[in-house]
Amino acid sequence: MPNQSGKANPHPTHKCSFCGKTNNDVATIITGDGACICDECVYVCVEIIFKQNRRTHSEHDVNGESHAN
Ligand SMILES: [Zn+2]
């Protein structure tokens, strides 16, 4: 098992392309092709996508949820 005793890496290897935080500053950094994103920015992105999704969804689907009771 590699050295993963919860100690921060003294030399950050990755930096979030969105907010600029390093893998020392956040819990998780996801690396892509030439770009990185931290878990905090992922949450922001998910929030934006869900909000957009809900808006476009409600335009099409007016009576989606059950109203009975
Ligand atoms: Zn970030």
PDB file of N, CA and C and ligand atoms in Angstrom:
ATOM      1  N   MET A   1       0.840  -1.199   0.000  1.00  0.00           N
ATOM      2  CA  MET A   1       0.000   0.000   0.000  1.00  0.00           C
ATOM      3  C   MET A   1       0.880   1.257   0.000  1.00  0.00           C
ATOM      4  N   PRO A   2       0.614   2.157  -0.913  1.00  0.00           N
ATOM      5  CA  PRO A   2       1.421   3.386  -0.969  1.00  0.00           C
ATOM      6  C   PRO A   2       1.208   4.287   0.230  1.00  0.00           C
ATOM      7  N   ASN A   3       2.016   5.287   0.317  1.00  0.00           N
ATOM      8  CA  ASN A   3       2.007   6.199   1.458  1.00  0.00           C
ATOM      9  C   ASN A   3       0.750   7.058   1.460  1.00  0.00           C
ATOM     10  N   GLN A   4      -0.307   6.571   2.079  1.00  0.00           N
ATOM     11  CA  GLN A   4      -1.575   7.318   2.105  1.00  0.00           C
ATOM     12  C   GLN A   4      -2.082   7.427   3.536  1.00  0.00           C
ATOM     13  N   SER A   5      -1.247   7.936   4.429  1.00  0.00           N
ATOM     14  CA  SER A   5      -1.618   8.024   5.830  1.00  0.00           C
ATOM     15  C   SER A   5      -2.304   9.347   6.158  1.00  0.00           C
ATOM     16  N   GLY A   6      -2.896   9.992   5.169  1.00  0.00           N
ATOM     17  CA  GLY A   6      -3.611  11.228   5.412  1.00  0.00           C
ATOM     18  C   GLY A   6      -2.716  12.450   5.433  1.00  0.00           C
ATOM     19  N   LYS A   7      -1.451  12.268   5.175  1.00  0.00           N
ATOM     20  CA  LYS A   7      -0.523  13.396   5.173  1.00  0.00           C
ATOM     21  C   LYS A   7      -0.555  14.077   3.814  1.00  0.00           C
ATOM     22  N   ALA A   8      -0.550  15.409   3.836  1.00  0.00           N
ATOM     23  CA  ALA A   8      -0.601  16.146   2.576  1.00  0.00           C
ATOM     24  C   ALA A   8       0.721  16.008   1.833  1.00  0.00           C
ATOM     25  N   ASN A   9       0.596  15.893   0.554  1.00  0.00           N
ATOM     26  CA  ASN A   9       1.778  15.843  -0.294  1.00  0.00           C
ATOM     27  C   ASN A   9       2.482  17.207  -0.257  1.00  0.00           C
ATOM     28  N   PRO A  10       3.749  17.256   0.116  1.00  0.00           N
ATOM     29  CA  PRO A  10       4.437  18.563   0.196  1.00  0.00           C
ATOM     30  C   PRO A  10       4.542  19.245  -1.166  1.00  0.00           C
ATOM     31  N   HIS A  11       4.519  18.450  -2.205  1.00  0.00           N
ATOM     32  CA  HIS A  11       4.599  19.034  -3.541  1.00  0.00           C
ATOM     33  C   HIS A  11       3.333  18.717  -4.312  1.00  0.00           C
ATOM     34  N   PRO A  12       2.458  19.719  -4.490  1.00  0.00           N
ATOM     35  CA  PRO A  12       1.220  19.457  -5.226  1.00  0.00           C
ATOM     36  C   PRO A  12       1.515  19.067  -6.669  1.00  0.00           C
ATOM     37  N   THR A  13       0.847  18.034  -7.110  1.00  0.00           N
ATOM     38  CA  THR A  13       1.094  17.535  -8.460  1.00  0.00           C
ATOM     39  C   THR A  13       0.030  18.005  -9.443  1.00  0.00           C
ATOM     40  N   HIS A  14      -1.124  18.383  -8.905  1.00  0.00           N
ATOM     41  CA  HIS A  14      -2.212  18.802  -9.794  1.00  0.00           C
ATOM     42  C   HIS A  14      -2.836  20.088  -9.293  1.00  0.00           C
ATOM     43  N   LYS A  15      -3.349  20.863 -10.231  1.00  0.00           N
ATOM     44  CA  LYS A  15      -3.974  22.136  -9.901  1.00  0.00           C
ATOM     45  C   LYS A  15      -5.292  22.237 -10.653  1.00  0.00           C
ATOM     46  N   CYS A  16      -6.346  22.631  -9.936  1.00  0.00           N
ATOM     47  CA  CYS A  16      -7.658  22.743 -10.552  1.00  0.00           C
ATOM     48  C   CYS A  16      -7.634  23.824 -11.627  1.00  0.00           C
ATOM     49  N   SER A  17      -8.110  23.485 -12.803  1.00  0.00           N
ATOM     50  CA  SER A  17      -8.112  24.439 -13.907  1.00  0.00           C
ATOM     51  C   SER A  17      -9.197  25.488 -13.742  1.00  0.00           C
ATOM     52  N   PHE A  18     -10.109  25.274 -12.812  1.00  0.00           N
ATOM     53  CA  PHE A  18     -11.236  26.189 -12.643  1.00  0.00           C
ATOM     54  C   PHE A  18     -10.966  27.199 -11.537  1.00  0.00           C
ATOM     55  N   CYS A  19     -10.562  26.748 -10.353  1.00  0.00           N
ATOM     56  CA  CYS A  19     -10.376  27.662  -9.229  1.00  0.00           C
ATOM     57  C   CYS A  19      -8.900  27.817  -8.859  1.00  0.00           C
ATOM     58  N   GLY A  20      -8.052  26.982  -9.395  1.00  0.00           N
ATOM     59  CA  GLY A  20      -6.628  27.150  -9.163  1.00  0.00           C
ATOM     60  C   GLY A  20      -6.108  26.488  -7.903  1.00  0.00           C
ATOM     61  N   LYS A  21      -6.969  25.787  -7.168  1.00  0.00           N
ATOM     62  CA  LYS A  21      -6.515  25.103  -5.963  1.00  0.00           C
ATOM     63  C   LYS A  21      -5.713  23.861  -6.351  1.00  0.00           C
ATOM     64  N   THR A  22      -4.756  23.519  -5.491  1.00  0.00           N
ATOM     65  CA  THR A  22      -3.953  22.340  -5.757  1.00  0.00           C
ATOM     66  C   THR A  22      -4.534  21.132  -5.037  1.00  0.00           C
ATOM     67  N   ASN A  23      -4.003  19.986  -5.328  1.00  0.00           N
ATOM     68  CA  ASN A  23      -4.488  18.772  -4.684  1.00  0.00           C
ATOM     69  C   ASN A  23      -4.176  18.768  -3.189  1.00  0.00           C
ATOM     70  N   ASN A  24      -3.370  19.700  -2.731  1.00  0.00           N
ATOM     71  CA  ASN A  24      -3.153  19.868  -1.293  1.00  0.00           C
ATOM     72  C   ASN A  24      -4.290  20.641  -0.642  1.00  0.00           C
ATOM     73  N   ASP A  25      -4.961  21.487  -1.428  1.00  0.00           N
ATOM     74  CA  ASP A  25      -6.001  22.363  -0.870  1.00  0.00           C
ATOM     75  C   ASP A  25      -7.359  21.680  -0.829  1.00  0.00           C
ATOM     76  N   VAL A  26      -7.576  20.699  -1.680  1.00  0.00           N
ATOM     77  CA  VAL A  26      -8.884  20.057  -1.755  1.00  0.00           C
ATOM     78  C   VAL A  26      -8.735  18.568  -1.517  1.00  0.00           C
ATOM     79  N   ALA A  27      -9.888  17.911  -1.337  1.00  0.00           N
ATOM     80  CA  ALA A  27      -9.853  16.485  -1.031  1.00  0.00           C
ATOM     81  C   ALA A  27      -9.526  15.662  -2.272  1.00  0.00           C
ATOM     82  N   THR A  28     -10.116  16.051  -3.403  1.00  0.00           N
ATOM     83  CA  THR A  28      -9.967  15.253  -4.612  1.00  0.00           C
ATOM     84  C   THR A  28      -9.772  16.150  -5.821  1.00  0.00           C
ATOM     85  N   ILE A  29      -8.879  15.777  -6.671  1.00  0.00           N
ATOM     86  CA  ILE A  29      -8.746  16.438  -7.968  1.00  0.00           C
ATOM     87  C   ILE A  29      -8.885  15.381  -9.052  1.00  0.00           C
ATOM     88  N   ILE A  30      -9.764  15.657  -9.993  1.00  0.00           N
ATOM     89  CA  ILE A  30      -9.969  14.745 -11.107  1.00  0.00           C
ATOM     90  C   ILE A  30      -9.220  15.298 -12.308  1.00  0.00           C
ATOM     91  N   THR A  31      -8.410  14.462 -12.901  1.00  0.00           N
ATOM     92  CA  THR A  31      -7.607  14.927 -14.017  1.00  0.00           C
ATOM     93  C   THR A  31      -8.205  14.461 -15.327  1.00  0.00           C
ATOM     94  N   GLY A  32      -8.195  15.374 -16.284  1.00  0.00           N
ATOM     95  CA  GLY A  32      -8.663  15.040 -17.619  1.00  0.00           C
ATOM     96  C   GLY A  32      -7.563  15.254 -18.633  1.00  0.00           C
ATOM     97  N   ASP A  33      -7.935  15.386 -19.869  1.00  0.00           N
ATOM     98  CA  ASP A  33      -6.967  15.564 -20.931  1.00  0.00           C
ATOM     99  C   ASP A  33      -6.522  17.026 -20.965  1.00  0.00           C
ATOM    100  N   GLY A  34      -5.456  17.327 -20.253  1.00  0.00           N
ATOM    101  CA  GLY A  34      -4.918  18.676 -20.235  1.00  0.00           C
ATOM    102  C   GLY A  34      -5.629  19.599 -19.280  1.00  0.00           C
ATOM    103  N   ALA A  35      -6.521  19.067 -18.444  1.00  0.00           N
ATOM    104  CA  ALA A  35      -7.240  19.909 -17.497  1.00  0.00           C
ATOM    105  C   ALA A  35      -7.519  19.113 -16.235  1.00  0.00           C
ATOM    106  N   CYS A  36      -7.673  19.836 -15.119  1.00  0.00           N
ATOM    107  CA  CYS A  36      -8.005  19.198 -13.857  1.00  0.00           C
ATOM    108  C   CYS A  36      -9.177  19.935 -13.227  1.00  0.00           C
ATOM    109  N   ILE A  37      -9.936  19.221 -12.439  1.00  0.00           N
ATOM    110  CA  ILE A  37     -11.051  19.857 -11.721  1.00  0.00           C
ATOM    111  C   ILE A  37     -11.106  19.278 -10.316  1.00  0.00           C
ATOM    112  N   CYS A  38     -11.318  20.146  -9.327  1.00  0.00           N
ATOM    113  CA  CYS A  38     -11.355  19.692  -7.945  1.00  0.00           C
ATOM    114  C   CYS A  38     -12.789  19.346  -7.553  1.00  0.00           C
ATOM    115  N   ASP A  39     -12.917  18.680  -6.424  1.00  0.00           N
ATOM    116  CA  ASP A  39     -14.250  18.225  -6.007  1.00  0.00           C
ATOM    117  C   ASP A  39     -15.190  19.401  -5.752  1.00  0.00           C
ATOM    118  N   GLU A  40     -14.635  20.514  -5.280  1.00  0.00           N
ATOM    119  CA  GLU A  40     -15.493  21.670  -5.023  1.00  0.00           C
ATOM    120  C   GLU A  40     -16.081  22.208  -6.319  1.00  0.00           C
ATOM    121  N   CYS A  41     -15.295  22.273  -7.357  1.00  0.00           N
ATOM    122  CA  CYS A  41     -15.784  22.757  -8.646  1.00  0.00           C
ATOM    123  C   CYS A  41     -16.743  21.743  -9.274  1.00  0.00           C
ATOM    124  N   VAL A  42     -16.535  20.471  -8.992  1.00  0.00           N
ATOM    125  CA  VAL A  42     -17.467  19.456  -9.484  1.00  0.00           C
ATOM    126  C   VAL A  42     -18.850  19.688  -8.895  1.00  0.00           C
ATOM    127  N   TYR A  43     -18.891  20.016  -7.596  1.00  0.00           N
ATOM    128  CA  TYR A  43     -20.180  20.295  -6.953  1.00  0.00           C
ATOM    129  C   TYR A  43     -20.867  21.487  -7.609  1.00  0.00           C
ATOM    130  N   VAL A  44     -20.091  22.527  -7.895  1.00  0.00           N
ATOM    131  CA  VAL A  44     -20.656  23.710  -8.550  1.00  0.00           C
ATOM    132  C   VAL A  44     -21.213  23.328  -9.921  1.00  0.00           C
ATOM    133  N   CYS A  45     -20.457  22.534 -10.654  1.00  0.00           N
ATOM    134  CA  CYS A  45     -20.899  22.117 -11.991  1.00  0.00           C
ATOM    135  C   CYS A  45     -22.169  21.284 -11.902  1.00  0.00           C
ATOM    136  N   VAL A  46     -22.203  20.365 -10.964  1.00  0.00           N
ATOM    137  CA  VAL A  46     -23.385  19.516 -10.807  1.00  0.00           C
ATOM    138  C   VAL A  46     -24.609  20.363 -10.488  1.00  0.00           C
ATOM    139  N   GLU A  47     -24.419  21.364  -9.631  1.00  0.00           N
ATOM    140  CA  GLU A  47     -25.518  22.249  -9.268  1.00  0.00           C
ATOM    141  C   GLU A  47     -26.044  22.972 -10.500  1.00  0.00           C
ATOM    142  N   ILE A  48     -25.142  23.497 -11.308  1.00  0.00           N
ATOM    143  CA  ILE A  48     -25.535  24.224 -12.522  1.00  0.00           C
ATOM    144  C   ILE A  48     -26.285  23.300 -13.468  1.00  0.00           C
ATOM    145  N   ILE A  49     -25.761  22.105 -13.652  1.00  0.00           N
ATOM    146  CA  ILE A  49     -26.375  21.163 -14.590  1.00  0.00           C
ATOM    147  C   ILE A  49     -27.764  20.764 -14.106  1.00  0.00           C
ATOM    148  N   PHE A  50     -27.919  20.537 -12.804  1.00  0.00           N
ATOM    149  CA  PHE A  50     -29.220  20.129 -12.286  1.00  0.00           C
ATOM    150  C   PHE A  50     -30.227  21.258 -12.398  1.00  0.00           C
ATOM    151  N   LYS A  51     -29.781  22.489 -12.158  1.00  0.00           N
ATOM    152  CA  LYS A  51     -30.679  23.628 -12.281  1.00  0.00           C
ATOM    153  C   LYS A  51     -31.136  23.783 -13.722  1.00  0.00           C
ATOM    154  N   GLN A  52     -30.205  23.682 -14.657  1.00  0.00           N
ATOM    155  CA  GLN A  52     -30.540  23.784 -16.070  1.00  0.00           C
ATOM    156  C   GLN A  52     -31.467  22.663 -16.483  1.00  0.00           C
ATOM    157  N   ASN A  53     -31.145  21.485 -16.002  1.00  0.00           N
ATOM    158  CA  ASN A  53     -31.928  20.302 -16.328  1.00  0.00           C
ATOM    159  C   ASN A  53     -33.372  20.464 -15.873  1.00  0.00           C
ATOM    160  N   ARG A  54     -33.522  20.987 -14.664  1.00  0.00           N
ATOM    161  CA  ARG A  54     -34.863  21.134 -14.110  1.00  0.00           C
ATOM    162  C   ARG A  54     -35.661  22.149 -14.924  1.00  0.00           C
ATOM    163  N   ARG A  55     -34.973  23.239 -15.335  1.00  0.00           N
ATOM    164  CA  ARG A  55     -35.664  24.283 -16.077  1.00  0.00           C
ATOM    165  C   ARG A  55     -36.142  23.756 -17.434  1.00  0.00           C
ATOM    166  N   THR A  56     -35.259  23.124 -18.169  1.00  0.00           N
ATOM    167  CA  THR A  56     -35.637  22.605 -19.481  1.00  0.00           C
ATOM    168  C   THR A  56     -36.652  21.487 -19.332  1.00  0.00           C
ATOM    169  N   HIS A  57     -36.544  20.765 -18.223  1.00  0.00           N
ATOM    170  CA  HIS A  57     -37.456  19.655 -17.994  1.00  0.00           C
ATOM    171  C   HIS A  57     -38.882  20.169 -17.766  1.00  0.00           C
ATOM    172  N   SER A  58     -39.012  21.217 -16.958  1.00  0.00           N
ATOM    173  CA  SER A  58     -40.341  21.702 -16.610  1.00  0.00           C
ATOM    174  C   SER A  58     -41.017  22.365 -17.813  1.00  0.00           C
ATOM    175  N   GLU A  59     -40.217  22.825 -18.784  1.00  0.00           N
ATOM    176  CA  GLU A  59     -40.811  23.411 -19.978  1.00  0.00           C
ATOM    177  C   GLU A  59     -41.554  22.360 -20.789  1.00  0.00           C
ATOM    178  N   HIS A  60     -40.969  21.185 -20.833  1.00  0.00           N
ATOM    179  CA  HIS A  60     -41.559  20.130 -21.647  1.00  0.00           C
ATOM    180  C   HIS A  60     -42.589  19.319 -20.865  1.00  0.00           C
ATOM    181  N   ASP A  61     -42.230  18.992 -19.650  1.00  0.00           N
ATOM    182  CA  ASP A  61     -43.013  18.047 -18.876  1.00  0.00           C
ATOM    183  C   ASP A  61     -43.767  18.793 -17.785  1.00  0.00           C
ATOM    184  N   VAL A  62     -45.000  19.214 -18.079  1.00  0.00           N
ATOM    185  CA  VAL A  62     -45.742  20.051 -17.132  1.00  0.00           C
ATOM    186  C   VAL A  62     -46.394  19.186 -16.058  1.00  0.00           C
ATOM    187  N   ASN A  63     -46.923  18.045 -16.445  1.00  0.00           N
ATOM    188  CA  ASN A  63     -47.625  17.210 -15.474  1.00  0.00           C
ATOM    189  C   ASN A  63     -46.836  15.910 -15.233  1.00  0.00           C
ATOM    190  N   GLY A  64     -45.596  16.062 -14.858  1.00  0.00           N
ATOM    191  CA  GLY A  64     -44.751  14.902 -14.644  1.00  0.00           C
ATOM    192  C   GLY A  64     -45.022  14.250 -13.304  1.00  0.00           C
ATOM    193  N   GLU A  65     -44.928  15.012 -12.237  1.00  0.00           N
ATOM    194  CA  GLU A  65     -45.128  14.456 -10.910  1.00  0.00           C
ATOM    195  C   GLU A  65     -46.604  14.266 -10.616  1.00  0.00           C
ATOM    196  N   SER A  66     -46.908  13.282  -9.778  1.00  0.00           N
ATOM    197  CA  SER A  66     -48.298  12.999  -9.467  1.00  0.00           C
ATOM    198  C   SER A  66     -48.868  14.063  -8.550  1.00  0.00           C
ATOM    199  N   HIS A  67     -50.073  14.496  -8.848  1.00  0.00           N
ATOM    200  CA  HIS A  67     -50.709  15.561  -8.081  1.00  0.00           C
ATOM    201  C   HIS A  67     -51.825  15.023  -7.209  1.00  0.00           C
ATOM    202  N   ALA A  68     -52.048  13.730  -7.285  1.00  0.00           N
ATOM    203  CA  ALA A  68     -53.185  13.128  -6.590  1.00  0.00           C
ATOM    204  C   ALA A  68     -52.996  13.178  -5.086  1.00  0.00           C
ATOM    205  N   ASN A  69     -54.108  13.235  -4.390  1.00  0.00           N
ATOM    206  CA  ASN A  69     -54.205  13.144  -2.940  1.00  0.00           C
ATOM    207  C   ASN A  69     -55.245  14.080  -2.399  1.00  0.00           C
TER     208      ASN A  69
HETATM  209 ZN    ZN B   1     -11.594  23.816  -8.352  1.00  0.00          ZN
END
